[in-house]
Amino acid sequence: MTFNRSPRRRQLMLGGLGAAALAAVPARAFAADYPERPITFICPWPAGGTADRSMRAICQIAARELGQPIALENRAGASGMIGTKALASAKPDGYTIGQIPISVTRFAQIGTVQVDPLKDLSYLARTSGQTFGVAVPASSPFKSLRDMLAQAKAKPGVISYAHAGVGGATHVGMEQFAQAAGVKFNAIAYKGGSAALQDVLGEQVDMLADSSSWAPHVESGKLRLLATWGEARTPRFKDTPTLKELGFDVVVEAPNGIGAPRGLPPAVEKKLRDAFRVAVNSEEFKKVADSIDAPVMYQDGPDYKKYVEAVYRQETDLIRKLNLKELMEKG
């Protein structure tokens, strides 16, 4: 049996086949040409801080590798979660990337941010850690951490410390330390580390728990550094002991990482991973990291994702142990 197809019908069929063929092309062609325009990088912290400075340095180097500018956009607030939510909600085309605070593994479980770090994000690179520490004004009677703890045990809840937000690394790290030491502090929350620092410098609060915002003030003699929170002493302050070597099993490094919304085309993801691998491992970035006491802790995307998954499980236990949900509700 013979079927007669009209020219119009043949045209429609060929048109349909052409459309189907073209539908498969854009993703491959897009990935091959990527990036064709500037990339937006969301930094979830205020401009001028240590995280902002390190991300700007990395983006500048990665931009040279990619052949397109990377414009850094600060979206601060809610302990980094406003920017993280914006990143997770962006189009997964490789033109919006950003810093992922590791604390998203905590806030997601507490329920303060509607982002699932195990499902909603693509992981490109872990970059560098932070040097956290406890500092007091130079006029403080506390000459050492032991001095401070003796007073804290004698007067529970009296000694105050300033931190950059309830549930953030500085608050949680200090509460872990308090629990390990068997003491209770008066925690005072600020909207960021800068405001916390100013009130400690002004002697309105007894202690500062923060990343290395205290560093220049320790070097100038305005503040005294009692302890740092890393695995090992920081090179610039090698005379200051860590909490761990003082007998407290508390290590807080909160490494920064770079990611994108879930669903990146694989070829685009590879280009970004390759560019940030070069950037993080460059001598140029290492100099910037050293200047802000940020140890380089590079991991490629797949290993970084495994790290995030491990931290997520650890945070589940920490939330329960410190009763963080209740602390968050109290503010």
mmCIF file of N, CA and C in Angstrom, residues 156-255:
data_model
loop_
_atom_site.group_PDB
_atom_site.id
_atom_site.type_symbol
_atom_site.label_atom_id
_atom_site.label_comp_id
_atom_site.label_asym_id
_atom_site.label_seq_id
_atom_site.Cartn_x
_atom_site.Cartn_y
_atom_site.Cartn_z
ATOM 1 N N PRO A 156 29.826 31.908 87.428
ATOM 2 C CA PRO A 156 29.171 31.392 86.213
ATOM 3 C C PRO A 156 28.255 32.427 85.550
ATOM 4 N N GLY A 157 28.376 32.557 84.231
ATOM 5 C CA GLY A 157 27.485 33.435 83.471
ATOM 6 C C GLY A 157 27.806 34.904 83.545
ATOM 7 N N VAL A 158 28.888 35.273 84.213
ATOM 8 C CA VAL A 158 29.224 36.699 84.376
ATOM 9 C C VAL A 158 30.145 37.193 83.257
ATOM 10 N N ILE A 159 31.162 36.424 82.918
ATOM 11 C CA ILE A 159 32.105 36.854 81.884
ATOM 12 C C ILE A 159 31.412 36.831 80.517
ATOM 13 N N SER A 160 31.495 37.937 79.820
ATOM 14 C CA SER A 160 30.788 38.076 78.541
ATOM 15 C C SER A 160 31.732 37.895 77.356
ATOM 16 N N TYR A 161 31.173 37.416 76.271
ATOM 17 C CA TYR A 161 31.939 37.368 75.020
ATOM 18 C C TYR A 161 31.053 37.813 73.869
ATOM 19 N N ALA A 162 31.664 38.520 72.920
ATOM 20 C CA ALA A 162 30.964 39.012 71.734
ATOM 21 C C ALA A 162 31.200 38.040 70.579
ATOM 22 N N HIS A 163 30.145 37.755 69.825
ATOM 23 C CA HIS A 163 30.268 36.875 68.664
ATOM 24 C C HIS A 163 29.438 37.417 67.512
ATOM 25 N N ALA A 164 29.628 36.836 66.317
ATOM 26 C CA ALA A 164 29.052 37.407 65.090
ATOM 27 C C ALA A 164 27.678 36.874 64.716
ATOM 28 N N GLY A 165 26.987 36.221 65.628
ATOM 29 C CA GLY A 165 25.634 35.767 65.314
ATOM 30 C C GLY A 165 25.314 34.411 65.892
ATOM 31 N N VAL A 166 24.106 34.268 66.429
ATOM 32 C CA VAL A 166 23.674 33.014 67.048
ATOM 33 C C VAL A 166 23.678 31.884 66.017
ATOM 34 N N GLY A 167 24.338 30.791 66.370
ATOM 35 C CA GLY A 167 24.394 29.638 65.486
ATOM 36 C C GLY A 167 25.567 29.634 64.531
ATOM 37 N N GLY A 168 26.279 30.770 64.435
ATOM 38 C CA GLY A 168 27.447 30.843 63.565
ATOM 39 C C GLY A 168 28.650 30.169 64.203
ATOM 40 N N ALA A 169 29.747 30.112 63.442
ATOM 41 C CA ALA A 169 30.935 29.379 63.896
ATOM 42 C C ALA A 169 31.502 29.927 65.194
ATOM 43 N N THR A 170 31.522 31.258 65.351
ATOM 44 C CA THR A 170 32.116 31.826 66.564
ATOM 45 C C THR A 170 31.259 31.531 67.795
ATOM 46 N N HIS A 171 29.952 31.585 67.639
ATOM 47 C CA HIS A 171 29.054 31.285 68.753
ATOM 48 C C HIS A 171 29.099 29.806 69.110
ATOM 49 N N VAL A 172 28.970 28.952 68.124
ATOM 50 C CA VAL A 172 28.963 27.508 68.374
ATOM 51 C C VAL A 172 30.308 27.042 68.915
ATOM 52 N N GLY A 173 31.405 27.560 68.342
ATOM 53 C CA GLY A 173 32.729 27.178 68.827
ATOM 54 C C GLY A 173 32.937 27.556 70.280
ATOM 55 N N MET A 174 32.473 28.733 70.652
ATOM 56 C CA MET A 174 32.642 29.183 72.039
ATOM 57 C C MET A 174 31.777 28.361 72.990
ATOM 58 N N GLU A 175 30.588 27.992 72.552
ATOM 59 C CA GLU A 175 29.728 27.167 73.397
ATOM 60 C C GLU A 175 30.269 25.735 73.525
ATOM 61 N N GLN A 176 30.896 25.232 72.476
ATOM 62 C CA GLN A 176 31.567 23.936 72.569
ATOM 63 C C GLN A 176 32.690 23.998 73.609
ATOM 64 N N PHE A 177 33.458 25.072 73.542
ATOM 65 C CA PHE A 177 34.552 25.266 74.498
ATOM 66 C C PHE A 177 34.016 25.375 75.925
ATOM 67 N N ALA A 178 32.954 26.156 76.111
ATOM 68 C CA ALA A 178 32.370 26.324 77.448
ATOM 69 C C ALA A 178 31.915 24.984 78.009
ATOM 70 N N GLN A 179 31.294 24.180 77.147
ATOM 71 C CA GLN A 179 30.827 22.870 77.599
ATOM 72 C C GLN A 179 32.004 21.964 77.965
ATOM 73 N N ALA A 180 33.049 21.988 77.138
ATOM 74 C CA ALA A 180 34.230 21.162 77.409
ATOM 75 C C ALA A 180 34.947 21.594 78.687
ATOM 76 N N ALA A 181 34.916 22.905 78.969
ATOM 77 C CA ALA A 181 35.605 23.443 80.152
ATOM 78 C C ALA A 181 34.737 23.419 81.400
ATOM 79 N N GLY A 182 33.446 23.138 81.234
ATOM 80 C CA GLY A 182 32.545 23.104 82.378
ATOM 81 C C GLY A 182 32.238 24.478 82.954
ATOM 82 N N VAL A 183 32.126 25.480 82.061
ATOM 83 C CA VAL A 183 31.823 26.841 82.508
ATOM 84 C C VAL A 183 30.634 27.389 81.721
ATOM 85 N N LYS A 184 30.135 28.543 82.167
ATOM 86 C CA LYS A 184 29.038 29.206 81.465
ATOM 87 C C LYS A 184 29.411 30.662 81.258
ATOM 88 N N PHE A 185 29.274 31.131 79.989
ATOM 89 C CA PHE A 185 29.567 32.516 79.650
ATOM 90 C C PHE A 185 28.272 33.275 79.359
ATOM 91 N N ASN A 186 28.398 34.587 79.304
ATOM 92 C CA ASN A 186 27.300 35.453 78.874
ATOM 93 C C ASN A 186 27.551 35.789 77.404
ATOM 94 N N ALA A 187 26.856 35.106 76.504
ATOM 95 C CA ALA A 187 27.061 35.284 75.066
ATOM 96 C C ALA A 187 26.281 36.488 74.565
ATOM 97 N N ILE A 188 26.967 37.387 73.863
ATOM 98 C CA ILE A 188 26.333 38.595 73.322
ATOM 99 C C ILE A 188 26.466 38.572 71.802
ATOM 100 N N ALA A 189 25.322 38.492 71.125
ATOM 101 C CA ALA A 189 25.313 38.355 69.665
ATOM 102 C C ALA A 189 25.345 39.707 68.969
ATOM 103 N N TYR A 190 26.099 39.777 67.885
ATOM 104 C CA TYR A 190 26.162 40.964 67.027
ATOM 105 C C TYR A 190 25.799 40.547 65.606
ATOM 106 N N LYS A 191 25.556 41.540 64.743
ATOM 107 C CA LYS A 191 25.192 41.242 63.360
ATOM 108 C C LYS A 191 26.408 40.935 62.494
ATOM 109 N N GLY A 192 27.574 41.089 63.055
ATOM 110 C CA GLY A 192 28.795 40.791 62.315
ATOM 111 C C GLY A 192 29.999 40.933 63.220
ATOM 112 N N GLY A 193 31.148 40.442 62.740
ATOM 113 C CA GLY A 193 32.350 40.474 63.547
ATOM 114 C C GLY A 193 32.878 41.871 63.798
ATOM 115 N N SER A 194 32.653 42.786 62.853
ATOM 116 C CA SER A 194 33.172 44.146 62.997
ATOM 117 C C SER A 194 32.570 44.858 64.210
ATOM 118 N N ALA A 195 31.252 44.765 64.368
ATOM 119 C CA ALA A 195 30.583 45.401 65.509
ATOM 120 C C ALA A 195 31.016 44.751 66.824
ATOM 121 N N ALA A 196 31.176 43.429 66.804
ATOM 122 C CA ALA A 196 31.629 42.719 68.001
ATOM 123 C C ALA A 196 33.022 43.188 68.396
ATOM 124 N N LEU A 197 33.893 43.315 67.424
ATOM 125 C CA LEU A 197 35.263 43.766 67.669
ATOM 126 C C LEU A 197 35.285 45.157 68.295
ATOM 127 N N GLN A 198 34.481 46.058 67.766
ATOM 128 C CA GLN A 198 34.487 47.435 68.273
ATOM 129 C C GLN A 198 34.067 47.507 69.737
ATOM 130 N N ASP A 199 33.096 46.709 70.131
ATOM 131 C CA ASP A 199 32.649 46.750 71.522
ATOM 132 C C ASP A 199 33.660 46.124 72.472
ATOM 133 N N VAL A 200 34.426 45.160 71.991
ATOM 134 C CA VAL A 200 35.492 44.594 72.835
ATOM 135 C C VAL A 200 36.643 45.588 72.947
ATOM 136 N N LEU A 201 36.994 46.239 71.832
ATOM 137 C CA LEU A 201 38.031 47.271 71.885
ATOM 138 C C LEU A 201 37.613 48.407 72.816
ATOM 139 N N GLY A 202 36.312 48.689 72.842
ATOM 140 C CA GLY A 202 35.794 49.731 73.725
ATOM 141 C C GLY A 202 35.561 49.260 75.153
ATOM 142 N N GLU A 203 35.915 47.987 75.424
ATOM 143 C CA GLU A 203 35.825 47.378 76.758
ATOM 144 C C GLU A 203 34.392 47.313 77.290
ATOM 145 N N GLN A 204 33.439 47.212 76.367
ATOM 146 C CA GLN A 204 32.051 47.020 76.771
ATOM 147 C C GLN A 204 31.714 45.539 76.945
ATOM 148 N N VAL A 205 32.564 44.679 76.380
ATOM 149 C CA VAL A 205 32.407 43.225 76.493
ATOM 150 C C VAL A 205 33.767 42.664 76.897
ATOM 151 N N ASP A 206 33.760 41.599 77.698
ATOM 152 C CA ASP A 206 35.018 41.061 78.230
ATOM 153 C C ASP A 206 35.901 40.403 77.185
ATOM 154 N N MET A 207 35.299 39.650 76.258
ATOM 155 C CA MET A 207 36.091 38.863 75.312
ATOM 156 C C MET A 207 35.489 38.923 73.922
ATOM 157 N N LEU A 208 36.322 38.632 72.927
ATOM 158 C CA LEU A 208 35.887 38.533 71.540
ATOM 159 C C LEU A 208 36.149 37.125 71.042
ATOM 160 N N ALA A 209 35.128 36.491 70.462
ATOM 161 C CA ALA A 209 35.290 35.208 69.774
ATOM 162 C C ALA A 209 35.065 35.485 68.294
ATOM 163 N N ASP A 210 36.126 35.374 67.495
ATOM 164 C CA ASP A 210 35.984 35.737 66.090
ATOM 165 C C ASP A 210 37.112 35.107 65.277
ATOM 166 N N SER A 211 36.958 35.200 63.942
ATOM 167 C CA SER A 211 38.081 34.853 63.078
ATOM 168 C C SER A 211 39.080 35.999 63.196
ATOM 169 N N SER A 212 40.081 36.046 62.357
ATOM 170 C CA SER A 212 41.245 36.884 62.651
ATOM 171 C C SER A 212 41.052 38.392 62.515
ATOM 172 N N SER A 213 39.848 38.905 62.743
ATOM 173 C CA SER A 213 39.647 40.356 62.801
ATOM 174 C C SER A 213 40.468 40.966 63.922
ATOM 175 N N TRP A 214 40.776 40.156 64.927
ATOM 176 C CA TRP A 214 41.559 40.628 66.075
ATOM 177 C C TRP A 214 43.048 40.750 65.764
ATOM 178 N N ALA A 215 43.517 40.138 64.692
ATOM 179 C CA ALA A 215 44.956 40.018 64.437
ATOM 180 C C ALA A 215 45.725 41.346 64.474
ATOM 181 N N PRO A 216 45.317 42.374 63.711
ATOM 182 C CA PRO A 216 46.100 43.612 63.752
ATOM 183 C C PRO A 216 46.080 44.285 65.121
ATOM 184 N N HIS A 217 45.025 44.076 65.868
ATOM 185 C CA HIS A 217 44.915 44.690 67.200
ATOM 186 C C HIS A 217 45.735 43.930 68.235
ATOM 187 N N VAL A 218 45.926 42.648 68.007
ATOM 188 C CA VAL A 218 46.837 41.877 68.861
ATOM 189 C C VAL A 218 48.265 42.325 68.579
ATOM 190 N N GLU A 219 48.588 42.496 67.299
ATOM 191 C CA GLU A 219 49.945 42.929 66.936
ATOM 192 C C GLU A 219 50.245 44.342 67.423
ATOM 193 N N SER A 220 49.218 45.202 67.465
ATOM 194 C CA SER A 220 49.437 46.581 67.930
ATOM 195 C C SER A 220 49.420 46.701 69.450
ATOM 196 N N GLY A 221 49.015 45.620 70.142
ATOM 197 C CA GLY A 221 48.998 45.641 71.603
ATOM 198 C C GLY A 221 47.678 46.061 72.217
ATOM 199 N N LYS A 222 46.653 46.282 71.390
ATOM 200 C CA LYS A 222 45.352 46.687 71.931
ATOM 201 C C LYS A 222 44.562 45.499 72.487
ATOM 202 N N LEU A 223 44.815 44.318 71.923
ATOM 203 C CA LEU A 223 44.146 43.103 72.373
ATOM 204 C C LEU A 223 45.187 42.051 72.753
ATOM 205 N N ARG A 224 44.759 41.115 73.593
ATOM 206 C CA ARG A 224 45.603 39.972 73.964
ATOM 207 C C ARG A 224 44.904 38.700 73.503
ATOM 208 N N LEU A 225 45.610 37.879 72.761
ATOM 209 C CA LEU A 225 45.063 36.632 72.232
ATOM 210 C C LEU A 225 45.292 35.513 73.245
ATOM 211 N N LEU A 226 44.205 34.909 73.726
ATOM 212 C CA LEU A 226 44.312 33.876 74.756
ATOM 213 C C LEU A 226 44.478 32.481 74.168
ATOM 214 N N ALA A 227 43.824 32.206 73.056
ATOM 215 C CA ALA A 227 43.922 30.878 72.430
ATOM 216 C C ALA A 227 43.359 30.947 71.023
ATOM 217 N N THR A 228 43.854 30.068 70.153
ATOM 218 C CA THR A 228 43.268 29.892 68.826
ATOM 219 C C THR A 228 42.593 28.527 68.777
ATOM 220 N N TRP A 229 41.788 28.302 67.712
ATOM 221 C CA TRP A 229 40.908 27.123 67.697
ATOM 222 C C TRP A 229 41.266 26.095 66.632
ATOM 223 N N GLY A 230 42.412 26.204 66.010
ATOM 224 C CA GLY A 230 42.776 25.279 64.950
ATOM 225 C C GLY A 230 43.430 24.003 65.466
ATOM 226 N N GLU A 231 43.795 23.130 64.531
ATOM 227 C CA GLU A 231 44.519 21.897 64.873
ATOM 228 C C GLU A 231 45.924 22.213 65.373
ATOM 229 N N ALA A 232 46.531 23.263 64.824
ATOM 230 C CA ALA A 232 47.892 23.641 65.199
ATOM 231 C C ALA A 232 47.965 25.154 65.382
ATOM 232 N N ARG A 233 49.019 25.611 66.023
ATOM 233 C CA ARG A 233 49.199 27.047 66.225
ATOM 234 C C ARG A 233 49.316 27.761 64.880
ATOM 235 N N THR A 234 48.831 28.977 64.845
ATOM 236 C CA THR A 234 48.924 29.750 63.611
ATOM 237 C C THR A 234 50.302 30.403 63.533
ATOM 238 N N PRO A 235 50.950 30.387 62.358
ATOM 239 C CA PRO A 235 52.326 30.875 62.240
ATOM 240 C C PRO A 235 52.538 32.305 62.743
ATOM 241 N N ARG A 236 51.580 33.191 62.485
ATOM 242 C CA ARG A 236 51.775 34.595 62.879
ATOM 243 C C ARG A 236 51.683 34.780 64.386
ATOM 244 N N PHE A 237 50.995 33.851 65.067
ATOM 245 C CA PHE A 237 50.850 33.952 66.521
ATOM 246 C C PHE A 237 51.281 32.627 67.156
ATOM 247 N N LYS A 238 52.509 32.250 66.857
ATOM 248 C CA LYS A 238 53.003 30.936 67.265
ATOM 249 C C LYS A 238 53.197 30.801 68.777
ATOM 250 N N ASP A 239 53.170 31.918 69.506
ATOM 251 C CA ASP A 239 53.296 31.838 70.966
ATOM 252 C C ASP A 239 51.954 31.609 71.655
ATOM 253 N N THR A 240 50.881 31.641 70.895
ATOM 254 C CA THR A 240 49.539 31.455 71.456
ATOM 255 C C THR A 240 49.105 30.002 71.303
ATOM 256 N N PRO A 241 48.737 29.337 72.393
ATOM 257 C CA PRO A 241 48.348 27.922 72.309
ATOM 258 C C PRO A 241 46.966 27.744 71.690
ATOM 259 N N THR A 242 46.703 26.527 71.229
ATOM 260 C CA THR A 242 45.368 26.174 70.733
ATOM 261 C C THR A 242 44.536 25.637 71.897
ATOM 262 N N LEU A 243 43.226 25.645 71.718
ATOM 263 C CA LEU A 243 42.346 25.042 72.729
ATOM 264 C C LEU A 243 42.695 23.564 72.907
ATOM 265 N N LYS A 244 43.015 22.913 71.796
ATOM 266 C CA LYS A 244 43.292 21.483 71.841
ATOM 267 C C LYS A 244 44.524 21.175 72.688
ATOM 268 N N GLU A 245 45.586 21.943 72.530
ATOM 269 C CA GLU A 245 46.781 21.655 73.313
ATOM 270 C C GLU A 245 46.629 22.068 74.772
ATOM 271 N N LEU A 246 45.641 22.896 75.052
ATOM 272 C CA LEU A 246 45.347 23.252 76.443
ATOM 273 C C LEU A 246 44.434 22.227 77.112
ATOM 274 N N GLY A 247 44.058 21.197 76.359
ATOM 275 C CA GLY A 247 43.298 20.099 76.941
ATOM 276 C C GLY A 247 41.821 20.066 76.598
ATOM 277 N N PHE A 248 41.383 20.912 75.660
ATOM 278 C CA PHE A 248 39.971 20.957 75.287
ATOM 279 C C PHE A 248 39.821 20.450 73.851
ATOM 280 N N ASP A 249 39.031 19.423 73.667
ATOM 281 C CA ASP A 249 38.896 18.784 72.361
ATOM 282 C C ASP A 249 37.943 19.584 71.475
ATOM 283 N N VAL A 250 38.368 20.783 71.125
ATOM 284 C CA VAL A 250 37.563 21.690 70.295
ATOM 285 C C VAL A 250 38.448 22.224 69.174
ATOM 286 N N VAL A 251 38.054 21.957 67.933
ATOM 287 C CA VAL A 251 38.747 22.480 66.759
ATOM 288 C C VAL A 251 37.701 23.092 65.843
ATOM 289 N N VAL A 252 37.872 24.367 65.509
ATOM 290 C CA VAL A 252 36.941 25.060 64.611
ATOM 291 C C VAL A 252 37.765 25.734 63.519
ATOM 292 N N GLU A 253 37.536 25.329 62.273
ATOM 293 C CA GLU A 253 38.257 25.931 61.148
ATOM 294 C C GLU A 253 37.307 26.498 60.097
ATOM 295 N N ALA A 254 36.091 25.965 60.005
ATOM 296 C CA ALA A 254 35.041 26.484 59.110
ATOM 297 C C ALA A 254 35.566 26.869 57.738
ATOM 298 N N PRO A 255 36.105 25.916 56.980
ATOM 299 C CA PRO A 255 36.669 26.271 55.678
ATOM 300 C C PRO A 255 35.637 26.805 54.694
#
